[in-house]
Coordinates of C-alpha atoms in Angstrom, one line a residue:
Chain A
M1 CA -37.0 46.4 -8.1
N2 CA -33.2 46.5 -7.2
E3 CA -33.6 45.6 -3.3
P4 CA -30.3 45.5 -1.2
A5 CA -29.7 42.1 0.7
W6 CA -31.0 43.2 4.1
A7 CA -34.3 44.5 2.6
D8 CA -36.7 42.2 4.8
R9 CA -39.3 40.7 2.6
R10 CA -42.3 38.7 3.9
P11 CA -44.8 39.2 0.9
G12 CA -48.5 39.5 2.3
E13 CA -47.3 39.7 6.3
A14 CA -46.4 43.7 6.0
L15 CA -48.7 46.3 7.7
F16 CA -46.4 49.2 6.0
V17 CA -45.2 48.9 2.7
V18 CA -42.9 51.7 1.8
E19 CA -41.4 51.7 -1.6
S20 CA -38.7 53.6 -3.2
V21 CA -39.8 57.1 -1.3
S22 CA -38.4 60.5 -1.4
F23 CA -39.3 63.4 0.0
A24 CA -37.9 67.2 -0.8
Y25 CA -39.5 70.3 1.0
E26 CA -40.9 72.3 -2.0
H27 CA -38.3 75.2 -3.6
E28 CA -35.5 73.4 -1.9
K29 CA -32.8 71.2 -3.6
N30 CA -32.3 69.2 -1.0
Q31 CA -34.1 65.8 -1.0
V32 CA -34.4 65.2 3.3
L33 CA -35.1 61.5 1.9
R34 CA -33.9 59.4 -0.7
D35 CA -35.4 56.5 -2.3
V36 CA -36.0 54.6 1.1
S37 CA -37.8 51.3 0.8
L38 CA -38.8 48.8 4.1
R39 CA -41.4 47.1 5.3
L40 CA -42.9 47.2 9.0
H41 CA -44.5 43.9 10.2
P42 CA -47.2 43.4 13.2
G43 CA -45.7 42.1 16.4
R44 CA -42.5 44.1 15.8
F45 CA -40.6 46.7 17.7
Y46 CA -38.7 48.9 15.2
G47 CA -36.1 51.3 16.0
L48 CA -35.3 54.2 13.5
I49 CA -31.6 55.5 14.3
G50 CA -29.5 58.3 12.6
P51 CA -28.1 61.7 13.3
N52 CA -29.4 64.7 13.7
G53 CA -31.2 66.0 10.3
C54 CA -31.2 62.8 8.6
G55 CA -34.6 62.5 7.7
K56 CA -36.0 60.4 10.9
T57 CA -38.9 62.8 12.0
T58 CA -39.7 63.5 8.0
L59 CA -40.1 59.4 7.7
V60 CA -42.1 59.3 10.4
D61 CA -44.2 62.0 9.2
L62 CA -44.6 60.1 5.9
L63 CA -45.6 57.2 7.7
S64 CA -48.2 58.8 9.9
G65 CA -49.8 60.5 6.9
C66 CA -48.7 64.0 8.1
K67 CA -46.8 64.6 4.9
E68 CA -46.9 63.2 1.2
A69 CA -44.2 61.4 -0.2
A70 CA -42.8 63.4 -3.7
T71 CA -42.1 60.5 -5.3
G72 CA -42.9 56.5 -4.2
T73 CA -45.7 54.7 -2.4
I74 CA -46.5 54.0 1.0
F75 CA -49.0 51.2 1.6
L76 CA -50.7 50.5 4.6
D77 CA -52.5 47.0 4.7
G78 CA -52.5 47.1 1.2
R79 CA -54.1 50.6 0.5
R80 CA -52.1 53.8 -0.6
I81 CA -51.8 55.7 2.5
G82 CA -52.9 58.8 0.9
A83 CA -55.9 57.4 -0.3
I84 CA -57.0 56.7 3.2
G85 CA -59.3 59.3 4.9
K86 CA -57.7 61.1 8.3
R87 CA -60.4 59.6 10.4
Q88 CA -59.5 55.8 9.2
L89 CA -55.9 56.6 9.5
A90 CA -56.1 57.6 12.9
R91 CA -57.8 54.1 13.8
R92 CA -55.1 52.3 12.2
L93 CA -52.1 54.4 13.4
A94 CA -51.2 56.6 16.7
L95 CA -47.9 59.3 16.8
A96 CA -46.3 60.0 19.9
P97 CA -44.7 63.3 18.9
Q98 CA -42.0 64.8 20.9
E99 CA -43.7 68.0 21.3
F100 CA -46.9 69.2 21.8
D101 CA -49.0 72.6 22.2
V102 CA -50.4 72.8 25.3
G103 CA -52.4 76.0 24.9
F104 CA -55.9 76.7 27.1
G105 CA -55.4 74.7 30.1
F106 CA -56.8 71.2 28.8
T107 CA -56.4 69.0 31.5
V108 CA -54.5 65.6 31.6
E109 CA -57.4 63.6 31.3
E110 CA -59.0 65.7 28.8
T111 CA -55.9 65.4 26.5
V112 CA -55.6 61.7 27.3
M113 CA -59.2 61.4 25.9
M114 CA -58.4 63.1 22.9
G115 CA -56.7 59.9 21.8
R116 CA -60.2 58.1 21.8
H117 CA -61.4 61.4 19.0
P118 CA -61.2 59.2 15.7
H119 CA -63.3 56.4 17.7
I120 CA -66.1 58.4 18.7
G121 CA -68.6 59.9 16.1
R122 CA -69.1 63.5 15.6
F123 CA -72.8 63.6 17.5
Q124 CA -71.6 60.9 19.9
A125 CA -70.3 61.2 23.4
A126 CA -67.5 59.2 24.6
G127 CA -68.7 55.6 26.2
P128 CA -67.7 53.8 28.8
D129 CA -65.1 51.9 26.6
D130 CA -63.4 55.2 25.7
W131 CA -63.4 56.3 29.3
A132 CA -61.8 52.9 30.2
K133 CA -59.2 52.5 27.4
A134 CA -57.9 56.2 28.6
R135 CA -57.8 55.9 32.1
A136 CA -56.3 52.6 31.6
A137 CA -53.4 54.6 29.5
M138 CA -53.0 56.6 32.0
A139 CA -52.5 54.1 34.7
A140 CA -50.1 52.5 32.8
L141 CA -48.0 55.5 32.2
G142 CA -48.7 56.3 36.1
I143 CA -50.5 59.3 35.6
L144 CA -53.6 58.7 37.2
D145 CA -52.9 61.0 40.1
L146 CA -52.2 63.9 37.4
A147 CA -55.7 63.5 35.8
A148 CA -57.4 66.6 37.0
R149 CA -54.0 68.8 36.4
S150 CA -53.7 71.3 33.8
V151 CA -50.8 69.7 31.0
G152 CA -49.7 73.3 31.1
S153 CA -48.6 73.0 34.7
L154 CA -46.8 69.7 34.2
S155 CA -43.1 68.9 34.3
G156 CA -41.3 68.1 30.8
G157 CA -41.1 64.4 32.0
Q158 CA -44.8 64.5 33.1
K159 CA -46.1 66.0 29.7
Q160 CA -43.9 63.3 28.0
R161 CA -45.8 60.6 29.7
V162 CA -49.3 62.5 29.0
I163 CA -48.1 62.2 25.0
V164 CA -47.5 58.6 25.3
A165 CA -50.7 57.8 27.1
R166 CA -52.7 59.9 24.6
A167 CA -51.2 57.7 21.7
L168 CA -51.7 54.5 23.8
A169 CA -55.4 55.7 24.3
Q170 CA -55.8 55.4 20.8
D171 CA -55.5 51.8 20.8
T172 CA -54.4 51.5 17.1
P173 CA -52.2 48.6 15.4
A174 CA -49.4 50.5 14.8
L175 CA -47.6 53.0 17.1
F176 CA -44.8 55.9 16.1
L177 CA -43.0 57.0 19.0
D178 CA -40.8 60.2 17.7
E179 CA -38.0 61.0 20.4
A180 CA -41.0 60.2 22.8
T181 CA -38.5 59.4 25.6
A182 CA -36.2 62.2 25.0
N183 CA -36.9 64.3 28.3
L184 CA -37.2 61.3 30.4
D185 CA -35.2 60.0 32.9
V186 CA -33.8 56.5 33.1
R187 CA -36.5 55.3 35.0
H188 CA -39.5 56.4 32.9
A189 CA -37.7 55.9 29.8
L190 CA -37.3 52.3 30.6
H191 CA -41.0 52.2 31.5
I192 CA -42.4 53.3 28.3
F193 CA -40.0 51.4 26.2
N194 CA -40.8 48.4 28.2
I195 CA -44.7 49.0 27.9
V196 CA -44.3 49.6 24.1
R197 CA -42.6 46.0 24.3
R198 CA -45.3 44.4 25.7
L199 CA -47.7 46.0 23.1
T200 CA -45.6 44.7 20.2
K201 CA -45.5 40.7 21.9
E202 CA -49.4 41.4 21.9
G203 CA -49.2 42.2 18.0
R204 CA -49.0 45.7 17.2
M205 CA -46.4 47.5 15.6
A206 CA -44.2 50.1 16.9
L207 CA -41.8 52.4 15.4
A208 CA -39.6 54.3 17.9
V209 CA -37.1 57.1 16.6
A210 CA -34.0 56.8 19.2
H211 CA -31.1 58.7 19.8
D212 CA -30.1 56.3 22.3
L213 CA -28.7 53.6 20.7
N214 CA -28.3 51.0 23.8
L215 CA -32.1 51.7 24.5
A216 CA -32.7 50.9 20.6
A217 CA -30.4 48.2 21.2
A218 CA -32.0 46.2 24.0
F219 CA -35.9 46.8 23.4
C220 CA -36.2 46.9 19.2
D221 CA -36.5 43.8 17.3
Y222 CA -34.9 45.3 14.3
L223 CA -33.5 48.8 13.3
F224 CA -33.3 51.1 10.6
C225 CA -30.4 53.7 10.2
L226 CA -30.6 56.5 8.2
K227 CA -28.0 58.9 7.0
D228 CA -28.6 61.8 4.7
G229 CA -31.9 60.9 3.7
R230 CA -30.9 57.2 2.7
L231 CA -31.3 53.8 4.7
V232 CA -27.9 53.0 5.0
A233 CA -28.4 49.9 7.4
A234 CA -31.3 47.6 8.5
G235 CA -31.5 44.7 10.4
E236 CA -31.4 43.2 14.2
P237 CA -29.7 45.3 16.5
S238 CA -26.2 43.1 16.2
A239 CA -26.2 43.6 12.5
V240 CA -26.6 47.5 12.4
L241 CA -24.7 48.5 15.8
T242 CA -21.2 47.8 14.7
A243 CA -18.4 49.9 15.4
E244 CA -18.1 50.1 11.6
I245 CA -21.4 51.7 11.0
I246 CA -21.8 53.7 14.4
R247 CA -18.3 55.3 13.0
E248 CA -20.0 55.8 9.5
V249 CA -23.1 57.2 10.3
F250 CA -22.6 59.1 13.9
A251 CA -19.0 60.0 13.4
A252 CA -18.4 58.1 16.7
E253 CA -15.6 56.1 18.0
A254 CA -17.6 53.3 19.6
A255 CA -17.2 49.5 20.8
V256 CA -20.3 47.4 20.8
A257 CA -20.3 44.3 22.9
W258 CA -22.7 42.0 24.7
N259 CA -23.4 43.2 28.6
A260 CA -24.7 39.9 30.8
Y261 CA -25.7 42.6 33.3
S262 CA -28.0 44.5 31.1
G263 CA -28.7 41.4 28.8
A264 CA -28.1 43.1 25.6
L265 CA -25.6 44.6 23.4
Q266 CA -23.9 47.6 24.6
V267 CA -22.4 50.8 23.0
S268 CA -19.6 52.3 25.0
Y269 CA -18.4 55.3 23.3
R270 CA -14.8 57.0 23.3
Y271 CA -15.4 60.0 25.1
F272 CA -12.4 61.9 25.3
A273 CA -10.8 62.6 21.9
D274 CA -7.6 63.1 23.3
N275 CA -7.5 59.3 24.3
Y276 CA -6.8 58.8 20.9
S277 CA -5.9 61.5 18.7
G278 CA -2.7 62.6 20.5
H279 CA -1.7 65.6 18.2
C280 CA -2.6 68.2 20.9
S281 CA 0.6 69.4 22.5
G282 CA 1.0 72.5 24.9
N283 CA -2.3 74.6 24.9
C284 CA -5.5 72.0 24.4
S285 CA -8.4 74.7 25.1
P286 CA -10.9 74.8 22.5
L287 CA -11.3 78.5 22.8
A288 CA -7.4 79.2 22.2
Chain B
M1 CA -69.8 56.1 36.9
E2 CA -66.5 56.9 35.2
R3 CA -68.2 60.0 34.0
M4 CA -69.0 61.5 37.5
A5 CA -65.1 61.4 38.3
H6 CA -64.6 64.0 35.4
P7 CA -63.9 67.2 36.7
A8 CA -65.5 69.4 33.7
G9 CA -68.4 67.2 33.2
G10 CA -71.1 68.2 30.8
G11 CA -73.7 68.7 33.9
R12 CA -71.9 71.8 35.1
V13 CA -71.2 73.4 31.7
M14 CA -75.0 72.5 31.1
V15 CA -76.0 74.6 34.5
I16 CA -73.5 77.5 33.6
G17 CA -75.3 77.8 30.2
A18 CA -79.0 78.0 31.5
V19 CA -77.7 80.5 33.8
L20 CA -76.2 82.4 31.0
A21 CA -79.4 82.2 29.0
C22 CA -81.5 83.4 32.2
L23 CA -79.0 86.5 32.4
L24 CA -79.4 87.4 28.8
I25 CA -83.4 87.7 28.9
L26 CA -83.3 89.4 31.7
T27 CA -80.8 91.7 30.5
I28 CA -82.6 92.2 27.3
I29 CA -85.7 93.1 29.6
I30 CA -84.3 95.4 31.6
S31 CA -82.9 96.9 28.8
A32 CA -86.3 97.0 27.3
G33 CA -87.5 99.2 29.9
M34 CA -84.8 101.3 30.5
G35 CA -84.6 105.1 28.8
F36 CA -86.5 108.1 28.4
V37 CA -89.9 106.3 28.2
R38 CA -89.9 103.8 31.4
I39 CA -91.7 100.7 30.6
H40 CA -92.9 98.4 33.3
P41 CA -91.3 94.5 32.7
V42 CA -95.1 92.9 32.5
D43 CA -95.8 95.7 29.9
I44 CA -92.7 94.8 28.0
L45 CA -93.9 91.0 27.9
R46 CA -97.7 92.2 27.0
I47 CA -96.5 94.3 24.3
I48 CA -94.4 91.6 22.6
A49 CA -96.9 88.9 23.5
S50 CA -99.4 91.1 21.4
S51 CA -97.0 91.7 18.2
L52 CA -96.2 88.3 18.3
S53 CA -99.4 87.1 18.4
G54 CA -101.2 89.7 16.0
N55 CA -103.9 89.9 19.3
A56 CA -103.8 93.6 20.5
E57 CA -105.9 92.4 23.2
F58 CA -102.8 91.5 25.1
S59 CA -101.6 95.4 25.0
A60 CA -105.2 97.3 24.8
H61 CA -104.7 99.5 27.9
I62 CA -101.0 100.4 27.4
E63 CA -100.2 103.7 25.5
K64 CA -99.3 103.6 22.1
T65 CA -96.0 105.5 22.5
A66 CA -94.7 103.0 25.0
S67 CA -95.4 100.2 22.3
Y68 CA -93.9 102.3 19.3
V69 CA -91.1 103.2 21.6
L70 CA -90.6 99.4 22.3
M71 CA -91.0 97.8 19.0
D72 CA -89.8 100.4 16.6
V73 CA -86.5 101.7 18.4
R74 CA -85.3 99.8 21.2
L75 CA -86.0 96.1 20.4
P76 CA -83.9 96.2 17.1
R77 CA -81.2 97.9 19.0
I78 CA -81.1 95.6 21.7
L79 CA -81.3 92.5 19.6
T80 CA -78.5 94.2 17.1
A81 CA -76.4 94.9 20.3
A82 CA -77.1 91.0 21.7
L83 CA -76.4 89.1 18.5
V84 CA -73.1 91.3 17.8
G85 CA -72.1 90.9 21.4
A86 CA -72.5 86.9 20.5
G87 CA -70.9 87.0 16.9
L88 CA -68.0 88.8 18.5
A89 CA -67.4 86.4 21.4
V90 CA -68.1 83.1 19.0
A91 CA -65.4 84.7 16.3
G92 CA -63.1 85.5 19.5
V93 CA -63.3 81.6 20.6
V94 CA -62.7 80.5 17.1
Y95 CA -59.3 82.6 16.5
Q96 CA -58.2 81.9 19.5
G97 CA -58.3 78.4 18.8
I98 CA -57.0 78.2 15.7
L99 CA -54.2 80.7 16.0
L100 CA -53.2 78.8 19.0
N101 CA -52.9 82.1 20.7
P102 CA -54.8 83.3 23.9
L103 CA -54.2 87.0 22.7
A104 CA -56.3 86.4 19.4
D105 CA -59.4 88.2 18.8
P106 CA -61.5 89.2 15.9
Y107 CA -59.6 91.9 15.1
T108 CA -56.1 90.0 15.1
L109 CA -56.0 89.4 11.3
G110 CA -57.3 93.2 10.5
I111 CA -60.9 92.2 9.5
S112 CA -61.9 95.2 11.7
S113 CA -59.5 97.4 9.8
G114 CA -60.2 96.3 6.5
A115 CA -64.3 97.1 7.5
A116 CA -63.6 100.7 8.6
F117 CA -61.4 101.3 6.0
G118 CA -64.5 100.4 3.5
A119 CA -66.8 101.8 5.7
S120 CA -65.0 105.5 5.7
L121 CA -64.7 105.3 1.9
A122 CA -67.9 105.3 2.0
L123 CA -68.7 108.1 4.2
L124 CA -65.7 109.8 2.7
I125 CA -67.2 110.0 -1.0
N126 CA -70.6 109.9 0.4
I127 CA -72.3 107.3 -1.0
T128 CA -76.0 107.1 -0.9
A129 CA -76.6 105.3 -4.3
L130 CA -77.7 102.1 -2.4
G131 CA -79.2 104.6 0.7
Q132 CA -79.0 103.1 4.6
V133 CA -77.0 100.2 3.6
S134 CA -74.1 101.4 1.8
T135 CA -71.7 102.0 4.7
P136 CA -72.4 98.5 6.2
L137 CA -72.3 97.0 2.6
F138 CA -68.9 98.8 2.1
A139 CA -67.4 97.6 5.3
F140 CA -68.5 93.9 4.9
V141 CA -66.9 94.2 1.1
G142 CA -63.7 95.7 3.0
A143 CA -63.7 93.0 5.5
V144 CA -64.1 90.1 3.3
A145 CA -61.8 91.7 0.7
T146 CA -58.9 92.0 3.5
L147 CA -59.5 88.4 4.5
F148 CA -59.0 87.3 1.4
V149 CA -55.7 89.3 1.0
V150 CA -54.8 87.9 4.4
M151 CA -55.6 84.4 3.6
R152 CA -53.4 84.6 0.0
L153 CA -50.8 86.1 2.0
S154 CA -50.3 83.6 4.3
S155 CA -50.7 80.4 2.5
F156 CA -47.3 78.4 1.5
H157 CA -48.0 75.4 -0.5
G158 CA -51.2 75.0 0.4
Q159 CA -51.1 75.4 4.1
I160 CA -51.7 78.3 6.2
S161 CA -49.7 78.5 9.4
A162 CA -50.9 80.4 12.5
Q163 CA -47.7 82.4 12.7
T164 CA -48.1 83.6 9.0
L165 CA -51.6 84.2 9.4
I166 CA -50.9 86.9 12.6
L167 CA -48.0 88.4 10.8
A168 CA -50.0 89.1 7.4
G169 CA -52.8 90.2 10.0
V170 CA -50.3 92.6 11.4
I171 CA -48.9 93.9 8.3
I172 CA -52.8 94.0 6.0
G173 CA -54.1 95.8 9.2
A174 CA -50.8 98.3 9.8
V175 CA -51.4 99.4 5.8
L176 CA -55.2 99.6 6.5
S177 CA -55.0 101.8 9.5
A178 CA -52.6 104.2 7.5
G179 CA -55.3 104.4 4.6
I180 CA -57.7 105.1 7.1
S181 CA -55.9 108.2 8.4
L182 CA -55.3 109.3 4.9
L183 CA -58.8 109.0 4.3
K184 CA -59.7 111.0 7.9
Y185 CA -57.2 113.9 6.3
L186 CA -59.1 114.1 3.1
A187 CA -62.4 114.4 4.9
D188 CA -61.6 117.6 6.7
E189 CA -65.0 118.9 8.0
Q190 CA -66.6 115.3 7.5
V191 CA -63.7 113.6 9.8
G192 CA -66.4 113.7 12.9
V193 CA -68.7 111.1 11.1
I194 CA -66.0 108.8 10.7
V195 CA -64.3 108.9 13.8
F196 CA -67.5 108.6 15.3
W197 CA -68.3 105.3 13.0
L198 CA -65.0 103.8 13.8
M199 CA -65.9 103.9 17.7
G200 CA -69.1 102.1 16.8
S201 CA -72.6 102.7 17.9
F202 CA -76.1 101.1 17.9
A203 CA -77.6 104.0 17.6
A204 CA -78.7 103.6 13.9
S205 CA -79.8 99.7 14.5
A206 CA -83.2 99.0 12.5
W207 CA -85.2 96.0 12.0
P208 CA -83.7 95.5 8.6
G209 CA -80.2 94.7 9.7
V210 CA -81.6 92.1 12.5
P211 CA -82.2 89.1 10.4
P212 CA -79.0 88.9 8.1
L213 CA -77.5 89.4 11.2
A214 CA -79.5 86.9 13.2
V215 CA -78.8 84.4 10.7
G216 CA -75.1 85.1 10.0
V217 CA -74.3 84.9 13.7
A218 CA -76.2 81.7 14.1
A219 CA -74.9 79.7 11.2
G220 CA -71.6 81.0 12.2
A221 CA -72.0 79.9 15.6
A222 CA -73.6 76.5 14.7
I223 CA -70.2 75.8 12.2
A224 CA -68.1 76.5 15.0
F225 CA -69.9 74.3 17.5
F226 CA -70.0 71.4 14.9
Y227 CA -66.2 71.5 14.5
G228 CA -65.9 72.1 18.4
R229 CA -64.2 69.1 19.0
D230 CA -61.9 69.3 16.3
L231 CA -60.9 72.6 17.3
N232 CA -60.0 71.1 20.9
I233 CA -57.7 68.8 19.8
M234 CA -56.2 71.1 17.2
S235 CA -54.5 72.8 20.1
L236 CA -52.3 70.2 19.9
G237 CA -50.6 71.2 17.1
R238 CA -50.4 70.2 13.5
R239 CA -48.9 66.6 14.0
S240 CA -50.9 65.4 16.8
S241 CA -54.5 66.4 15.4
D242 CA -53.2 65.7 11.9
T243 CA -53.0 61.5 13.6
L244 CA -55.9 61.8 15.8
G245 CA -58.2 62.0 12.6
V246 CA -58.7 66.0 12.1
E247 CA -58.5 67.2 8.9
T248 CA -56.4 69.9 10.3
A249 CA -55.5 72.2 7.0
K250 CA -59.1 71.9 5.7
I251 CA -61.1 72.7 9.3
R252 CA -58.7 75.9 9.9
V253 CA -59.7 77.7 6.7
I254 CA -63.5 76.7 7.2
L255 CA -63.5 78.0 10.7
L256 CA -61.1 80.9 9.6
V257 CA -63.6 82.1 6.7
T258 CA -66.5 81.4 9.3
A259 CA -65.3 83.5 12.0
S260 CA -64.0 86.0 9.9
L261 CA -67.8 86.3 7.9
V262 CA -69.3 86.7 11.2
T263 CA -67.0 89.6 12.4
A264 CA -67.4 91.1 9.2
L265 CA -71.1 91.4 9.7
C266 CA -70.7 92.4 13.1
V267 CA -68.6 95.6 12.1
A268 CA -70.1 96.4 9.2
V269 CA -73.4 97.1 11.3
S270 CA -72.0 98.3 14.6
G271 CA -68.5 99.6 13.7
V272 CA -65.7 98.5 15.5
I273 CA -66.1 97.2 18.9
G274 CA -63.3 96.0 20.8
F275 CA -62.7 93.8 23.8
I276 CA -65.8 91.8 24.0
G277 CA -64.0 88.9 21.6
L278 CA -61.1 88.7 23.8
I279 CA -62.5 89.1 27.3
I280 CA -65.4 86.9 26.6
P281 CA -63.7 83.8 25.7
H282 CA -61.3 84.3 28.6
L283 CA -64.0 84.2 31.1
M284 CA -65.8 81.9 29.9
R285 CA -63.1 79.6 29.7
F286 CA -62.6 80.5 33.4
L287 CA -66.2 79.3 33.9
V288 CA -66.8 76.2 31.8
G289 CA -62.8 75.2 30.8
P290 CA -61.3 74.8 27.8
D291 CA -63.3 72.6 25.6
N292 CA -64.5 74.6 22.8
R293 CA -67.8 73.0 22.5
G294 CA -69.3 74.3 26.2
L295 CA -67.1 77.9 25.5
I296 CA -68.6 78.8 22.2
V297 CA -72.1 78.6 23.8
A298 CA -71.2 80.1 26.9
S299 CA -69.5 82.7 25.1
A300 CA -72.2 83.9 22.9
L301 CA -74.8 83.9 25.5
A302 CA -72.6 86.1 27.6
G303 CA -71.1 88.1 25.0
A304 CA -74.8 88.8 23.8
A305 CA -75.6 89.9 27.5
L306 CA -72.4 91.9 28.4
L307 CA -72.7 93.8 25.1
L308 CA -76.1 94.5 25.3
A309 CA -75.7 96.1 29.1
A310 CA -73.1 98.0 27.9
D311 CA -75.0 99.5 24.9
T312 CA -78.0 100.1 27.7
I313 CA -75.6 101.7 30.1
T314 CA -74.5 104.3 27.5
R315 CA -78.0 104.4 26.0
A316 CA -80.1 104.8 29.0
A317 CA -77.9 105.2 32.3
L318 CA -75.5 108.0 31.2
P319 CA -76.5 111.4 30.8
V320 CA -74.4 111.7 27.1
E321 CA -74.1 108.5 25.3
V322 CA -70.8 107.3 24.9
P323 CA -69.3 105.5 22.1
I324 CA -70.0 101.9 22.6
G325 CA -66.5 100.4 21.5
V326 CA -64.9 103.2 23.6
L327 CA -67.4 102.0 26.9
T328 CA -66.5 98.4 26.3
A329 CA -62.7 99.0 26.6
L330 CA -62.7 101.4 29.4
I331 CA -65.0 98.8 31.8
G332 CA -63.6 95.6 29.9
G333 CA -60.0 96.5 30.1
P334 CA -59.6 97.1 34.2
F335 CA -62.2 94.3 34.9
F336 CA -59.9 91.9 32.4
A337 CA -56.7 93.2 33.9
L338 CA -57.8 91.9 37.6
I339 CA -59.1 88.9 36.7
F340 CA -55.9 88.0 34.7
R341 CA -54.0 89.0 37.7
R342 CA -56.1 86.5 40.2
K343 CA -55.9 83.6 37.7
L344 CA -52.0 84.3 37.2
K345 CA -51.8 84.0 41.3
A346 CA -53.8 81.0 41.6
R347 CA -51.5 79.8 39.0
T348 CA -54.5 77.6 37.1
Y349 CA -53.9 79.6 33.9
E350 CA -51.2 78.8 31.2

């Protein structure tokens, strides 16, 4: 197969192998994903970046078994992902989505305990181990004191932390975060990225869909960049987050430099168009 | 010891379940004694014991009329009312769970309209070929046909979503309502029979109807209970439940068909009785919490007790028999509104 130079290949080691996967919604011509190939290894924190509508969420859905690829194959531990039962799959991977429904007033603790579902037999009750893992996940996210609160009564940021705790309680080798920090303030976003980073250092694989390029640059070991359903760049943050790629993919002007204070690459955007365009003379109102 | 810290622990649910079960038995005994012929609770137990054991000695000193009234008139009606109450309440829990909508009830998908149309048709053309069972049979077929159409209409790419189901149910329900109006118009003088059936009644309940209803409701409740934990997780939405090991699409269809068949059975034997399937799941959710396993058990018991109590009121306590469907809505509506307001004030209900 004709793979580009950046393709990360270390045969036999990958947790996930994605082979030229394409996806389109039925009765629609536009392909959401086109010929995407990549490998995900244990012990790494991956970042998935790209503009809105580029297919990030669809890729996560394919990797987590929520959708099936039209063409191409995804292997998890060498097995075709479609051939793995939902329950088995849920023991291998967890997904923290951006949004979830919170109907019917389940408490924070009950919701986090749902993460243990794939580990508890149909006629079994939750064991001490399940409770311990759920409580550990709540403690890690700092929501132990919310345990008895109804999820529907929480703020957006608190809900988001419940989602992540629920995914952590699932205790899986692979973790997907689909913009799971989108509603969080800086402190909690950093906290979650630090937790996930620690989990990957312990040997788990994590993949986060990230809009904040600076967070992705600082925390991820490896970035995949999608545009219009194609994988246009992949590699270490320093290789992917260049001024050229950011201009090409996000249509934004940016400078990327090492920042000693943050200890990471820093993407600085040119915020004001008239700084450089200069062709606005006289009335500059966007509504004029 | 960790489990002790759990706020909605299993112990509390067990106690509430036991209390509700006692309440149901008490309601059955009280109801059996009420009516034109009053029967003492002790005599009721004696008559039942003697017919169960086949030993006439238990009820030797009791009048034969009392025995006849209890065993052949009241008991079938009592059991039918209780089973329908349980069935509608369980179906309500399941519909609210799979439609992710606390306003859903057993009739949201137009199942009741389908049954009503079938029954109206049978009454209008006066089908007696199958004797007593022709109206319930037509009602059941109408309900199942409606379910089939609604499911076909709402499935896209093999997927059924909550929104499309509700939408399809509303559309089909509206068409069927118009159809029923047409049948009523055509019925002319016979319209009273149709109207009376539509408002629901247990007056025609008899023993032959009890076993199929009991088997259907029990099987439906068992299936719903079996998938109770999956239903809990499905409340998080499709993406979450899929990645938590729940076969969301498959279980949604299984539960949808189960709840709809139970509803069809209930409507076929009793007509359209509203509010039980909406109120009971809500009341029980306040009592036992949102976990569907406890909710299904509690709702079945409470639904049975409440509908039986309502039927007993209309049968034995009121001077004229008010249609049961009217009574449940008249009592249930304001009661529900009251509790709803209280809970909203307390802000524990979302």
